[in-house]
CSV table of C-alpha atoms and ligand atoms in Angstrom, one decimal:
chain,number,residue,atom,x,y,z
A,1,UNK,CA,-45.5,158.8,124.3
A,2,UNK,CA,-45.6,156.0,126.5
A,3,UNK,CA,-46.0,152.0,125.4
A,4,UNK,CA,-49.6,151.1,125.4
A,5,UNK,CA,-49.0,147.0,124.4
A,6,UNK,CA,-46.5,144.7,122.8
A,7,UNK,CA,-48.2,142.1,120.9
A,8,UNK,CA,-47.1,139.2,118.3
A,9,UNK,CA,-49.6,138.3,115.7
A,10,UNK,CA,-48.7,135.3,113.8
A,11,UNK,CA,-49.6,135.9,110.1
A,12,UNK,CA,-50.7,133.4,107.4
A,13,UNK,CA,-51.4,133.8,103.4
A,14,UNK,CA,-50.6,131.7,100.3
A,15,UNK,CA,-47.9,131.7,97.9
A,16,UNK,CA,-48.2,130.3,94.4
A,17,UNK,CA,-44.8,129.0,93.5
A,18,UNK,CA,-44.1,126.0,90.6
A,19,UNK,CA,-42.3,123.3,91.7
A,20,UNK,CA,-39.5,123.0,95.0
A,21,UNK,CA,-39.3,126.6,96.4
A,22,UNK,CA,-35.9,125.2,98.4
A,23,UNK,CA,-33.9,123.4,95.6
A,24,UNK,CA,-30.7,122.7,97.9
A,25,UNK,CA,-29.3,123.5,101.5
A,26,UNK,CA,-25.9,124.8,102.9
A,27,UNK,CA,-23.9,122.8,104.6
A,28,UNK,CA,-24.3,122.8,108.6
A,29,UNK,CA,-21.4,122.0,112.0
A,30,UNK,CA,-23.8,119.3,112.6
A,31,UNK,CA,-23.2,117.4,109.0
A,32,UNK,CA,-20.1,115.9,110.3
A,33,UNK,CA,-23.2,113.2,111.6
A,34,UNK,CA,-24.0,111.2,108.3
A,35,UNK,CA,-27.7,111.1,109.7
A,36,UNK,CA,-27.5,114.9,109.9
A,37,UNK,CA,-26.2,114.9,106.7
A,38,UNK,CA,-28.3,113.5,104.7
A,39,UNK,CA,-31.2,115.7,105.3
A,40,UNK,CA,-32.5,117.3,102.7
A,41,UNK,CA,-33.6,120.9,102.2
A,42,UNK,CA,-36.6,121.1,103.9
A,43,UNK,CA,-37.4,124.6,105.0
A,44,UNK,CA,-40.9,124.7,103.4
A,45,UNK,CA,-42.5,122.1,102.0
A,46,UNK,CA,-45.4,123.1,99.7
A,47,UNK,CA,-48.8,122.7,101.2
A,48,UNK,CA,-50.3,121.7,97.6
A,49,UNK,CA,-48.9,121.3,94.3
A,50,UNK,CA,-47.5,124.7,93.2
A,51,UNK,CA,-49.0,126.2,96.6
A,52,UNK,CA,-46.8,127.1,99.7
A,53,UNK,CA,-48.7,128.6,103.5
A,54,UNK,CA,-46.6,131.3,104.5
A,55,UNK,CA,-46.6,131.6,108.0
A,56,UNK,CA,-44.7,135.0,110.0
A,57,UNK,CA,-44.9,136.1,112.8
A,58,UNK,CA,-44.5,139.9,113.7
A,59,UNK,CA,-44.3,141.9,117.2
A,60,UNK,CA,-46.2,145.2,117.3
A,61,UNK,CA,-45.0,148.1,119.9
A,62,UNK,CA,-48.4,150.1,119.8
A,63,UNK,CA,-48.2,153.7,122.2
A,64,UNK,CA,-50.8,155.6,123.5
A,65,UNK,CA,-50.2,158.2,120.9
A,66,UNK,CA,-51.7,155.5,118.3
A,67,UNK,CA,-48.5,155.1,116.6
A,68,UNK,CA,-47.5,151.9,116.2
A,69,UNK,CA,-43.6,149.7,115.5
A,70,UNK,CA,-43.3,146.9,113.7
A,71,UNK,CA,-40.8,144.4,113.4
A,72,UNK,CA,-40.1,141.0,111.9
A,73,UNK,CA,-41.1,137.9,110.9
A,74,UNK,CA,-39.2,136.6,114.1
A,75,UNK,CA,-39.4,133.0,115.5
A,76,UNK,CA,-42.3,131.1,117.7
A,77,UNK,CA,-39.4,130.9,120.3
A,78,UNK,CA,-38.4,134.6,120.0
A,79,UNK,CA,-41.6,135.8,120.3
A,80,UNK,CA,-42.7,133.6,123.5
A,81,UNK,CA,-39.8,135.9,124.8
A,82,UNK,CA,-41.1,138.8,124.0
A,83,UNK,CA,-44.4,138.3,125.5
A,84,UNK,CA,-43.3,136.5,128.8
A,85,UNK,CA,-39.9,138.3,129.4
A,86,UNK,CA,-39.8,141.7,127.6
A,87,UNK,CA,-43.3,143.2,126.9
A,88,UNK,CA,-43.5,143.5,131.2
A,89,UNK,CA,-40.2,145.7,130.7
A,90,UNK,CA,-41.6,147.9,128.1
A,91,UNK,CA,-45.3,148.6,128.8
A,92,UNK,CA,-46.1,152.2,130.6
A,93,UNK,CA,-42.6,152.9,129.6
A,94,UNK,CA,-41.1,155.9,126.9
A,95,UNK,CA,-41.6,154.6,123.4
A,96,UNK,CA,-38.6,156.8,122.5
A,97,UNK,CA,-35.9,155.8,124.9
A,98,UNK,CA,-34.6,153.4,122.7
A,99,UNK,CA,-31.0,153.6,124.1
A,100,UNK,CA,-32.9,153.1,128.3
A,101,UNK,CA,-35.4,150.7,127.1
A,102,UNK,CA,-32.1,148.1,125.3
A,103,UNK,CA,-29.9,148.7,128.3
A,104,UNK,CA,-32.9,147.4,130.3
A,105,UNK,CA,-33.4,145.1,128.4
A,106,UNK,CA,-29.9,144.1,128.3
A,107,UNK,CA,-29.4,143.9,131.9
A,108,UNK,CA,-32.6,142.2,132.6
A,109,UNK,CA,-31.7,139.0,130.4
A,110,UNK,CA,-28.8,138.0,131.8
A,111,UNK,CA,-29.2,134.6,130.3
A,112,UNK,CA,-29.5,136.4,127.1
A,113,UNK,CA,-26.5,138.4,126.4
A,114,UNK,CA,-26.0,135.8,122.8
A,115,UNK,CA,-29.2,133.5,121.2
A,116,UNK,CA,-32.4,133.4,121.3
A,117,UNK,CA,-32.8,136.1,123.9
A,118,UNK,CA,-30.6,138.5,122.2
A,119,UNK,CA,-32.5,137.9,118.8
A,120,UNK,CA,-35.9,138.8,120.9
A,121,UNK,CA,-34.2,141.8,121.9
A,122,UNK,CA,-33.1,142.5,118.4
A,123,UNK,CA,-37.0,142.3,116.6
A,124,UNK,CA,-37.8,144.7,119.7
A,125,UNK,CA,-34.9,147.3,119.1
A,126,UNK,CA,-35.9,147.1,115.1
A,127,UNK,CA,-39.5,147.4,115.9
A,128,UNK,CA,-39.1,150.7,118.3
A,129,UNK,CA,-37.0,152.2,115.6
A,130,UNK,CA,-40.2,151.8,112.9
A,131,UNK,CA,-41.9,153.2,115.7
A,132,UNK,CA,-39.4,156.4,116.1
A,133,UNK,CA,-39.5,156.9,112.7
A,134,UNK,CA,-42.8,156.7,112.2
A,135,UNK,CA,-43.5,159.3,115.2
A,136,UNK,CA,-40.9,161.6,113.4
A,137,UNK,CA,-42.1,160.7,109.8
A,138,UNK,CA,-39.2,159.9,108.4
A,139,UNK,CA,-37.6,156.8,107.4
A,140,UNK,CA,-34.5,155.6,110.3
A,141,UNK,CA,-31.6,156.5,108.2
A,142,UNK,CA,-32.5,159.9,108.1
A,143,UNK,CA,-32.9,159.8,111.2
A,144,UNK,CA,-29.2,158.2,112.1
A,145,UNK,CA,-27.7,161.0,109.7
A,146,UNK,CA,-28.3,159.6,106.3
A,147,UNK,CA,-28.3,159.2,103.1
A,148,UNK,CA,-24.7,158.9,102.9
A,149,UNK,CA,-25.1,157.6,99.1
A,150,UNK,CA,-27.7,157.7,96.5
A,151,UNK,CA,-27.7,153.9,96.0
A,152,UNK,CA,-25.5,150.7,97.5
A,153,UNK,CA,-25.0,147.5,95.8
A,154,UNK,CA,-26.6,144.6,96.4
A,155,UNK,CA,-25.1,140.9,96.0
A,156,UNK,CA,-27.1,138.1,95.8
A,157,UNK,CA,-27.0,135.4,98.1
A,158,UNK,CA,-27.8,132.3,96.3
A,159,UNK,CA,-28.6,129.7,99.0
A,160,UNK,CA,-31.0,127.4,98.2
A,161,UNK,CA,-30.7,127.2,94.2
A,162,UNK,CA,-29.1,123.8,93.2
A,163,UNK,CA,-25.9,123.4,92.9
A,164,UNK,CA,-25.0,121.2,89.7
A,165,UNK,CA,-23.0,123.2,87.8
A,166,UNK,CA,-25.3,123.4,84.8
A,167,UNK,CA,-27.5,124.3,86.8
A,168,UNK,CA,-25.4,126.6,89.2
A,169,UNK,CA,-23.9,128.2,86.0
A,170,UNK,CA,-27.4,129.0,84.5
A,171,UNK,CA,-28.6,130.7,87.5
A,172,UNK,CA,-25.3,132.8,88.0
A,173,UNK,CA,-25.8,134.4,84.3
A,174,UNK,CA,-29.5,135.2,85.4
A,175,UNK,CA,-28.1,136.5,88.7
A,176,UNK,CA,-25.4,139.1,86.2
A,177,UNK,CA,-28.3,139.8,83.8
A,178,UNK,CA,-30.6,141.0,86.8
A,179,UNK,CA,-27.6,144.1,87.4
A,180,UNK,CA,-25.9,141.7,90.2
A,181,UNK,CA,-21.9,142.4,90.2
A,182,UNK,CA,-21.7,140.1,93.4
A,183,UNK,CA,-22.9,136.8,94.5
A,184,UNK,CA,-22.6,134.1,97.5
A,185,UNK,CA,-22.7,130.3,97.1
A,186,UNK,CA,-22.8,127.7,99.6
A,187,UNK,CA,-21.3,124.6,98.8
A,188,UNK,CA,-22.9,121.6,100.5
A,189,UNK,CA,-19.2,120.1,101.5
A,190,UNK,CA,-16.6,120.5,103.8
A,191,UNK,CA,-14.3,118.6,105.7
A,192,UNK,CA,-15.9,115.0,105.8
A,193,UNK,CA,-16.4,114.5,102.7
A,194,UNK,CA,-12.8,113.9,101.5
A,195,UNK,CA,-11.5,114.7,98.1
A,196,UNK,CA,-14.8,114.5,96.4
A,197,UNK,CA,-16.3,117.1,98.4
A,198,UNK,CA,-13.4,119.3,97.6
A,199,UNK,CA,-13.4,118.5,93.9
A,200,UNK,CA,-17.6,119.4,94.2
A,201,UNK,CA,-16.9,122.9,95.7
A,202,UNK,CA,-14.2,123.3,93.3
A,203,UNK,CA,-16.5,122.4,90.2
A,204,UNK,CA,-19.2,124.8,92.1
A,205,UNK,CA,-17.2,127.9,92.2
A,206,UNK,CA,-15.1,127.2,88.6
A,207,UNK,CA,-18.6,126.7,86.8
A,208,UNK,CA,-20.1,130.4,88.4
A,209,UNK,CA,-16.6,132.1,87.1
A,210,UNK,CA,-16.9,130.5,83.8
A,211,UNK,CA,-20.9,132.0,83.9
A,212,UNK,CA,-20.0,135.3,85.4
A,213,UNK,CA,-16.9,136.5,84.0
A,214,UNK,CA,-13.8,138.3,85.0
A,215,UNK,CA,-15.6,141.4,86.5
A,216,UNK,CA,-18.4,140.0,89.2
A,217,UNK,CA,-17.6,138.8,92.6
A,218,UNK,CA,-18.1,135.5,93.9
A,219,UNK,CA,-17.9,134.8,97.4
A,220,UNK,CA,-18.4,131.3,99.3
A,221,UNK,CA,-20.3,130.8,102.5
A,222,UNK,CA,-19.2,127.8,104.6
A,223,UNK,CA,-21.7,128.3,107.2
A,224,UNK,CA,-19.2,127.2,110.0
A,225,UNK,CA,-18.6,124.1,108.4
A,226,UNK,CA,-14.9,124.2,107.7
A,227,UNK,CA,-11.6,124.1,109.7
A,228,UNK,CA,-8.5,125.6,109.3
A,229,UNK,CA,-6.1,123.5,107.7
A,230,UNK,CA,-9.5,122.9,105.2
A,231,UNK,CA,-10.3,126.7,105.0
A,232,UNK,CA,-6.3,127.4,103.6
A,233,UNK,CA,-6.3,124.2,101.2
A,234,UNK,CA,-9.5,125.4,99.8
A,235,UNK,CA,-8.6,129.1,99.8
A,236,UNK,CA,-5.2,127.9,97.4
A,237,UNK,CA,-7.5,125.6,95.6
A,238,UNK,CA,-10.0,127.9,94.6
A,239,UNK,CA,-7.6,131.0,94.2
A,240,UNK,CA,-7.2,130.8,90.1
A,241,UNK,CA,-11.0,132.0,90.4
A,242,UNK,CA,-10.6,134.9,92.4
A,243,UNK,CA,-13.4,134.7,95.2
A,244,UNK,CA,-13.8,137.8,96.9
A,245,UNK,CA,-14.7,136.2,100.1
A,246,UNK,CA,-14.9,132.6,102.2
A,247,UNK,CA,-17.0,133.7,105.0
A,248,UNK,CA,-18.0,131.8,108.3
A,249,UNK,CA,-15.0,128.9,107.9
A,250,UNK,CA,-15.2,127.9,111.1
A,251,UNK,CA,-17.8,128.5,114.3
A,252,UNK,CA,-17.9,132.3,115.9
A,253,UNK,CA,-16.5,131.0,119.3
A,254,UNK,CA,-12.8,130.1,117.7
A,255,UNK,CA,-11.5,133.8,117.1
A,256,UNK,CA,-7.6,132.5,117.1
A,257,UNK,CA,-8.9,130.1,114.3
A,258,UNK,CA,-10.2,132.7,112.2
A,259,UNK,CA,-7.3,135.0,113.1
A,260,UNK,CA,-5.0,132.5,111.8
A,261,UNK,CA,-6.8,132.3,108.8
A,262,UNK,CA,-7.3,135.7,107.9
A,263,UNK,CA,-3.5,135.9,108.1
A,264,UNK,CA,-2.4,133.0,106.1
A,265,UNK,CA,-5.4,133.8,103.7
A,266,UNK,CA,-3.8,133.6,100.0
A,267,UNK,CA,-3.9,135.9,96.8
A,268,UNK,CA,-6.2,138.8,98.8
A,269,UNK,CA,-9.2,136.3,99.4
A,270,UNK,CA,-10.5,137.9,102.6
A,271,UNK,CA,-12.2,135.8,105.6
A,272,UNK,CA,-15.6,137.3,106.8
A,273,UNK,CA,-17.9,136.4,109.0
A,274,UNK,CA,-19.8,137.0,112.3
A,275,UNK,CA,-23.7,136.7,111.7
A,276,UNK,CA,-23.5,134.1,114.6
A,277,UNK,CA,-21.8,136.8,117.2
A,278,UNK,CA,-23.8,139.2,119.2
A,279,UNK,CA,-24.0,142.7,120.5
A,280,UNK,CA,-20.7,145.1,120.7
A,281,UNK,CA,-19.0,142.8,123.3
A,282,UNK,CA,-19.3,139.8,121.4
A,283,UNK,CA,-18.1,141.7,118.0
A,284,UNK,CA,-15.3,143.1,119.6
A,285,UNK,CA,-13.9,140.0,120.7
A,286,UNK,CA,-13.5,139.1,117.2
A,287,UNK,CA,-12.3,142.3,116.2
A,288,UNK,CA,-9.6,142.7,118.8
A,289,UNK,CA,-8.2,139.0,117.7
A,290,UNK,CA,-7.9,140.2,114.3
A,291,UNK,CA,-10.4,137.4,113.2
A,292,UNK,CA,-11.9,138.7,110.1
A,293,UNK,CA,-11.6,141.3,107.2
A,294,UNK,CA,-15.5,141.6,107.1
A,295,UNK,CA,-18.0,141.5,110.0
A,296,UNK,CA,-21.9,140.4,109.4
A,297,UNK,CA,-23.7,140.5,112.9
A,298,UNK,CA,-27.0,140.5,111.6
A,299,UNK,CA,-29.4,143.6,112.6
A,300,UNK,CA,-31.9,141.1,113.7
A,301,UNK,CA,-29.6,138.9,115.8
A,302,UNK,CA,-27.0,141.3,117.0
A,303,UNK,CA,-28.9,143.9,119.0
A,304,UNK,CA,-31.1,145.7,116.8
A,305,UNK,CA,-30.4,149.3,115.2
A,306,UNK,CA,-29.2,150.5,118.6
A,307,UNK,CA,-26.6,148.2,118.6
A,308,UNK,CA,-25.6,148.0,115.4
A,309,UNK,CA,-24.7,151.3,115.3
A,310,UNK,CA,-22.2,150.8,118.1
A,311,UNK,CA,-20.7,147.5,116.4
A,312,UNK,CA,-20.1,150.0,113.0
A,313,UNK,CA,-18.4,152.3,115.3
A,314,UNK,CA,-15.9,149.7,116.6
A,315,UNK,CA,-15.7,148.4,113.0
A,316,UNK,CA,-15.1,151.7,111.9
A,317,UNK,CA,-12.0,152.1,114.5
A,318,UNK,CA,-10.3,148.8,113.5
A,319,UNK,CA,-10.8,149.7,109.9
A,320,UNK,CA,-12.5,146.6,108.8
A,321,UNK,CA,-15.6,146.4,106.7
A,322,UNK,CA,-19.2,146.0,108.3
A,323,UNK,CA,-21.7,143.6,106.1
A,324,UNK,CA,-24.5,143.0,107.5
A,325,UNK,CA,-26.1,139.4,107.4
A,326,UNK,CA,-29.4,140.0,105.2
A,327,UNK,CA,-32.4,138.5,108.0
A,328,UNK,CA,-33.8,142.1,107.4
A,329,UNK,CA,-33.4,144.2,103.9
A,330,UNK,CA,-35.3,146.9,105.3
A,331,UNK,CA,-33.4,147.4,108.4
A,332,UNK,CA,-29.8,146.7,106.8
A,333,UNK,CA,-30.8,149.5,104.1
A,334,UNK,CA,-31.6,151.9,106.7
A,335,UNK,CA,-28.6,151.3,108.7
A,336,UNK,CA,-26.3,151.4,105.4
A,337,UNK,CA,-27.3,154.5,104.4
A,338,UNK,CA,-26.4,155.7,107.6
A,339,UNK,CA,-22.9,154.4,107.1
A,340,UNK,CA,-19.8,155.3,104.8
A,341,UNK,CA,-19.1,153.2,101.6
A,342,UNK,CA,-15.5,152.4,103.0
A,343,UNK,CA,-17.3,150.9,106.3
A,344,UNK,CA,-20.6,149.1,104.3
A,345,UNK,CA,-19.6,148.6,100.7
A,346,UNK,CA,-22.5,146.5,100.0
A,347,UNK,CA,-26.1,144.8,101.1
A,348,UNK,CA,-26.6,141.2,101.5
A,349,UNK,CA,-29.9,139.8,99.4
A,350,UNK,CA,-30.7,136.4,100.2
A,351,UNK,CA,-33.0,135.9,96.7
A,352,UNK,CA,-35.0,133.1,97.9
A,353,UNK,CA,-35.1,134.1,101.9
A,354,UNK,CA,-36.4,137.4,100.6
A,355,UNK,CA,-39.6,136.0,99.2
A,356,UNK,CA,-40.1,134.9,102.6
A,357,UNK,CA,-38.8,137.3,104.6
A,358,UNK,CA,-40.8,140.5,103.1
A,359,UNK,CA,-43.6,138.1,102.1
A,360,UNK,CA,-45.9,140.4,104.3
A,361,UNK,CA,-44.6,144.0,103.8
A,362,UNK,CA,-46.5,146.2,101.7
A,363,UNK,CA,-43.5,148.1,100.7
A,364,UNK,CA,-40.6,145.1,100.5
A,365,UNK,CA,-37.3,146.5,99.5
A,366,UNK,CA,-35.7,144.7,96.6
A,367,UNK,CA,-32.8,145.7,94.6
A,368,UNK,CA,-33.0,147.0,90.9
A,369,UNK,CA,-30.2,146.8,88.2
A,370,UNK,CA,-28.4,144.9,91.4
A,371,UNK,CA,-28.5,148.5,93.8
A,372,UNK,CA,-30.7,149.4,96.8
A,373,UNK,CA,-31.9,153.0,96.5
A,374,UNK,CA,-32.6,154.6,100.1
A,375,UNK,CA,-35.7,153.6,101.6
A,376,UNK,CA,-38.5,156.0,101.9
A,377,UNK,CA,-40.8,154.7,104.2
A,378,UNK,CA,-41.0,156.1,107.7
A,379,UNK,CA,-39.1,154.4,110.0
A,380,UNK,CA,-38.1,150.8,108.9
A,381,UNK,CA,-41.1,150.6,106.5
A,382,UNK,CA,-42.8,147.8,108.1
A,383,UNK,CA,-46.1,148.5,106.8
A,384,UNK,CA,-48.2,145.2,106.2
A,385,UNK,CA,-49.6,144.4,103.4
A,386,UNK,CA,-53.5,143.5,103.7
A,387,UNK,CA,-54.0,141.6,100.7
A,388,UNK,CA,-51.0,139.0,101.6
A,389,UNK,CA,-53.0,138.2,105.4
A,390,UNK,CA,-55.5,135.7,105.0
A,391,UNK,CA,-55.4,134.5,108.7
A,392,UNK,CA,-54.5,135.8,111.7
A,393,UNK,CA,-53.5,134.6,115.5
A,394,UNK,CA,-52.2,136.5,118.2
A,395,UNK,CA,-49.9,135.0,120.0
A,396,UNK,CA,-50.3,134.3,123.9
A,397,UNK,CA,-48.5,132.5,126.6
A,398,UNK,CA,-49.3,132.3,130.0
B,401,MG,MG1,-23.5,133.6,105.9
């Protein structure tokens, strides 16, 4: 079965949606710059009252066998990489070499080993594997070995809901009454912001334990915001509320950082982190510093299925936990259910990136009672769904 074309179709439809979809931001490295700083939450501004254009973009693999892989939405950037750089690598070539057709890949970028190039790689890696299982009919855990579980847990990631407490508080007791016995927040402050700040992310994360109770998880995402000596005073600061996690305290190029706070970490409060690192190489520099208790390359970002399954492996031999960031439900699922409970304990659900993000699919993957049953759909189930596509463009670059 050999590939026939690889395409990227940019899809548009309308979602109806009352009021501001994006209610609040994290906090980014470049807010230390007040100008930076100030900006507002501005992901997707509604196109009319209540009315939001969704725009993704998705790559198709098609073969000449008529079965086609599909993977996304990915970025206008990633795909003009995919058409200009990668699609010449791939056409005429076996649809189901998968490891061949990365390591080409791989060694053809050589710009590309982290970024933008590796997150093209990614989508195409993803979208061979719906193409696999779809050749195979089944869906791609079954075919890495799973199910090894009839359900994982899924935590919410609540970035983008406000965050005044009333209103931070309110949403965490939806969050527990949807079956969620884990959720993220992403405080808007960090170093620069002094004492205030600190007393905000304090307020933050003792208003969701008041909400949630003794018994759910809350874990707080700095987005690479942080520093050390900040990371430690915020870690003691927030201990008397238990958070499960701080993850991504400083940026992924400062393993001694995050080794030193993973070690000096108080009351159990582990350090993750990682969606911003790349590929096996990448990972296990991290790994090998001791940097982390939990590692989130993101399926999407980090290489694709292919790869990921190589990272688990290392993560697997250091005996640290595997998370993966949540870009892609459908392909996180499928690669957890591939893995052991020790190694992938639980699923990342971005709530308000998943509206987006699965906007399109026909068969989105969502959790119920707060767990992620295995996915039946053949390989990553990326099936469109024809009612959501009111336009479409494909994309071409010469
Ligand atoms: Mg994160």
């Amino acid at each position: 079965m050999k590939i026939a074309a690889v395409r990227c179709v940019e899809y548009t439809g309308t979602m109806d949606h009352p009021g501001a979809f994006w209610e609040e931001r994290l906090i980014r490295p470049v807010d230390v710059y007040p100008h930076f700083a100030a900006q507002g939450p501005e992901y997707l501004p509604p196109s009319a009252p209540g009315s939001y254009r969704m725009t993704s973009i998705f790559v198709h693999i098609e073969t000449d066998e008529g079965v086609t892989g599909t993977a996304g939405p990915i970025r206008g950037d990633q795909a003009y990489l995919v058409l200009t750089q990668i699609a010449p690598l791939l056409v005429g070539q076996d649809a189901l070499a998968t490891e061949y057709l990365w390591d080409v890949m791989y060694r053809y970028l050589v710009h590309g080993r982290k970024g933008v190039p590796m997150l093209a790689l990614s989508a195409v890696d993803c979208a061979l594997w719906d193409l696999r299982g779809r050749h195979f009919g089944v869906p791609v855990h079954v075919l890495l070995g799973g199910p090894t579980r009839d359900s994982i847990p899924a935590y919410a990631s609540a970035l983008g809901y406000s965050l005044e407490t009333d209103s931070a508080r309110e949403r965490a007791a939806e969050l527990v009454g949807q079956g969620f016995t884990a959720m993220k927040w992403f405080p808007r402050h960090g170093p620069v912001d002094g004492k205030a700040g600190e007393r905000a992310t304090i307020a933050l994360v003792a208003a969701l334990r008041e909400a949630v109770g003794a018994d759910v998880d809350i874990m707080v995402d700095a987005w690479m915001s942080w520093d050390v000596p900040y990371t430690l005073r915020m870690a003691q600061r927030l201990a008397e509320y238990a958070p499960r996690w701080i993850e991504e305290p400083v940026l992924p190029d400062k393993p001694a950082a995050y080794a030193e706070i993973a070690r000096r970490m108080p009351n159990g409060i582990e350090v993750s982190g990682g969606e911003h690192e790349y590929t096996r190489w990448g990972l296990h520099q991290l790994m090998a510093a001791g940097a982390m208790h939990i590692y989130q390359p993101d399926t999407y970002w980090a290489g694709g299925i292919s790869e990921m399954v190589k990272i688990a492996t290392l993560a697997s031999a250091y005996d640290v936990r595997l998370i993966p960031h949540g870009h892609s439900v459908p392909a996180n699922a499928n690669l957890s259910f591939a893995l052991p409970p020790t190694l992938t304990p639980l699923l990342e659900y971005l709530v308000k990136w998943n509206v987006i993000n699965q906007w399109f699919l026909e068969h989105p993957v969502h959790p119920v009672d707060g767990q992620v049953s295995p996915p039946t759909q053949p390989g990553l189930g990326m099936d469109l769904d024809q009612d959501k596509i009111e336009g479409r463009r494909e994309l071409a670059f010469t």
